[in-house]
PDB file of C-alpha atoms in Angstrom:
ATOM      1  CA  UNK A 193      13.640 -15.754  14.086  1.00 60.00           C
ATOM      2  CA  UNK A 194       9.891 -15.360  13.534  1.00 79.00           C
ATOM      3  CA  UNK A 195       9.514 -12.155  15.552  1.00 85.00           C
ATOM      4  CA  UNK A 196      12.599 -10.632  13.952  1.00 84.00           C
ATOM      5  CA  UNK A 197      11.170 -11.290  10.475  1.00 81.00           C
ATOM      6  CA  UNK A 198       7.947  -9.501  11.409  1.00 83.00           C
ATOM      7  CA  UNK A 199       9.789  -6.505  12.869  1.00 86.00           C
ATOM      8  CA  UNK A 200      12.095  -6.147   9.870  1.00 83.00           C
ATOM      9  CA  UNK A 201       9.175  -6.439   7.457  1.00 83.00           C
ATOM     10  CA  UNK A 202       7.309  -3.688   9.316  1.00 84.00           C
ATOM     11  CA  UNK A 203      10.398  -1.455   9.373  1.00 86.00           C
ATOM     12  CA  UNK A 204      10.820  -1.810   5.612  1.00 83.00           C
ATOM     13  CA  UNK A 205       7.077  -1.217   5.125  1.00 86.00           C
ATOM     14  CA  UNK A 206       7.038   2.013   7.138  1.00 88.00           C
ATOM     15  CA  UNK A 207       9.764   3.445   4.933  1.00 87.00           C
ATOM     16  CA  UNK A 208       7.872   2.382   1.810  1.00 88.00           C
ATOM     17  CA  UNK A 209       4.697   4.213   2.909  1.00 89.00           C
ATOM     18  CA  UNK A 210       6.193   7.467   1.637  1.00 90.00           C
ATOM     19  CA  UNK A 211       7.127   6.052  -1.749  1.00 92.00           C
ATOM     20  CA  UNK A 212       3.885   4.129  -2.317  1.00 92.00           C
ATOM     21  CA  UNK A 213       1.573   7.131  -1.792  1.00 93.00           C
ATOM     22  CA  UNK A 214       1.695   8.257  -5.431  1.00 95.00           C
ATOM     23  CA  UNK A 215       1.077   4.775  -6.934  1.00 95.00           C
ATOM     24  CA  UNK A 216      -1.813   4.284  -4.494  1.00 95.00           C
ATOM     25  CA  UNK A 217      -3.386   7.558  -5.639  1.00 95.00           C
ATOM     26  CA  UNK A 218      -3.044   6.589  -9.300  1.00 96.00           C
ATOM     27  CA  UNK A 219      -4.463   3.089  -8.737  1.00 95.00           C
ATOM     28  CA  UNK A 220      -7.412   4.562  -6.832  1.00 95.00           C
ATOM     29  CA  UNK A 221      -8.064   7.053  -9.637  1.00 95.00           C
ATOM     30  CA  UNK A 222      -7.989   4.217 -12.176  1.00 95.00           C
ATOM     31  CA  UNK A 223     -10.416   2.124 -10.107  1.00 94.00           C
ATOM     32  CA  UNK A 224     -12.702   5.137  -9.695  1.00 93.00           C
ATOM     33  CA  UNK A 225     -12.656   5.806 -13.432  1.00 94.00           C
ATOM     34  CA  UNK A 226     -13.475   2.208 -14.412  1.00 94.00           C
ATOM     35  CA  UNK A 227     -15.681   0.971 -11.576  1.00 92.00           C
ATOM     36  CA  UNK A 228     -16.707   4.033  -9.644  1.00 89.00           C
ATOM     37  CA  UNK A 229     -16.028   4.465  -5.955  1.00 90.00           C
ATOM     38  CA  UNK A 230     -18.442   6.388  -3.729  1.00 91.00           C
ATOM     39  CA  UNK A 231     -16.870   9.588  -2.390  1.00 91.00           C
ATOM     40  CA  UNK A 232     -17.339   8.247   1.129  1.00 93.00           C
ATOM     41  CA  UNK A 233     -15.060   5.251   0.407  1.00 94.00           C
ATOM     42  CA  UNK A 234     -12.449   6.976  -1.791  1.00 94.00           C
ATOM     43  CA  UNK A 235      -9.944   7.762   0.988  1.00 94.00           C
ATOM     44  CA  UNK A 236     -10.449   4.397   2.682  1.00 94.00           C
ATOM     45  CA  UNK A 237      -9.770   2.531  -0.577  1.00 94.00           C
ATOM     46  CA  UNK A 238      -6.674   4.636  -1.224  1.00 95.00           C
ATOM     47  CA  UNK A 239      -5.377   4.016   2.316  1.00 95.00           C
ATOM     48  CA  UNK A 240      -6.001   0.257   1.986  1.00 96.00           C
ATOM     49  CA  UNK A 241      -4.130   0.151  -1.329  1.00 96.00           C
ATOM     50  CA  UNK A 242      -1.308   2.187   0.226  1.00 95.00           C
ATOM     51  CA  UNK A 243      -0.954  -0.281   3.084  1.00 93.00           C
ATOM     52  CA  UNK A 244      -1.176  -3.251   0.733  1.00 94.00           C
ATOM     53  CA  UNK A 245       1.555  -1.884  -1.547  1.00 93.00           C
ATOM     54  CA  UNK A 246       3.841  -0.917   1.334  1.00 91.00           C
ATOM     55  CA  UNK A 247       3.479  -4.307   3.029  1.00 90.00           C
ATOM     56  CA  UNK A 248       4.060  -6.203  -0.195  1.00 91.00           C
ATOM     57  CA  UNK A 249       7.232  -4.223  -0.958  1.00 90.00           C
ATOM     58  CA  UNK A 250       8.344  -4.631   2.663  1.00 85.00           C
ATOM     59  CA  UNK A 251       7.897  -8.400   2.454  1.00 85.00           C
ATOM     60  CA  UNK A 252       9.753  -8.463  -0.849  1.00 87.00           C
ATOM     61  CA  UNK A 253      12.660  -6.444   0.569  1.00 82.00           C
ATOM     62  CA  UNK A 254      12.872  -8.620   3.672  1.00 80.00           C
ATOM     63  CA  UNK A 255      12.905 -11.999   1.963  1.00 79.00           C
ATOM     64  CA  UNK A 256      14.553 -11.210  -1.371  1.00 78.00           C
TER      65      UNK A 256
END
């Protein structure tokens, strides 16, 4: 069942990419306001946070 768990987690995560875009933008804005992100890294940080949020929600939906 290990491969099935991975596939189902990724399926749930792909769906959550759409819904996690707005929270990722807001988190990135907050980080930029408090810490300061170089303009070169702004999109990369936002994309990383988007993937992190989507995967975490996908894992939660799979195993909850």
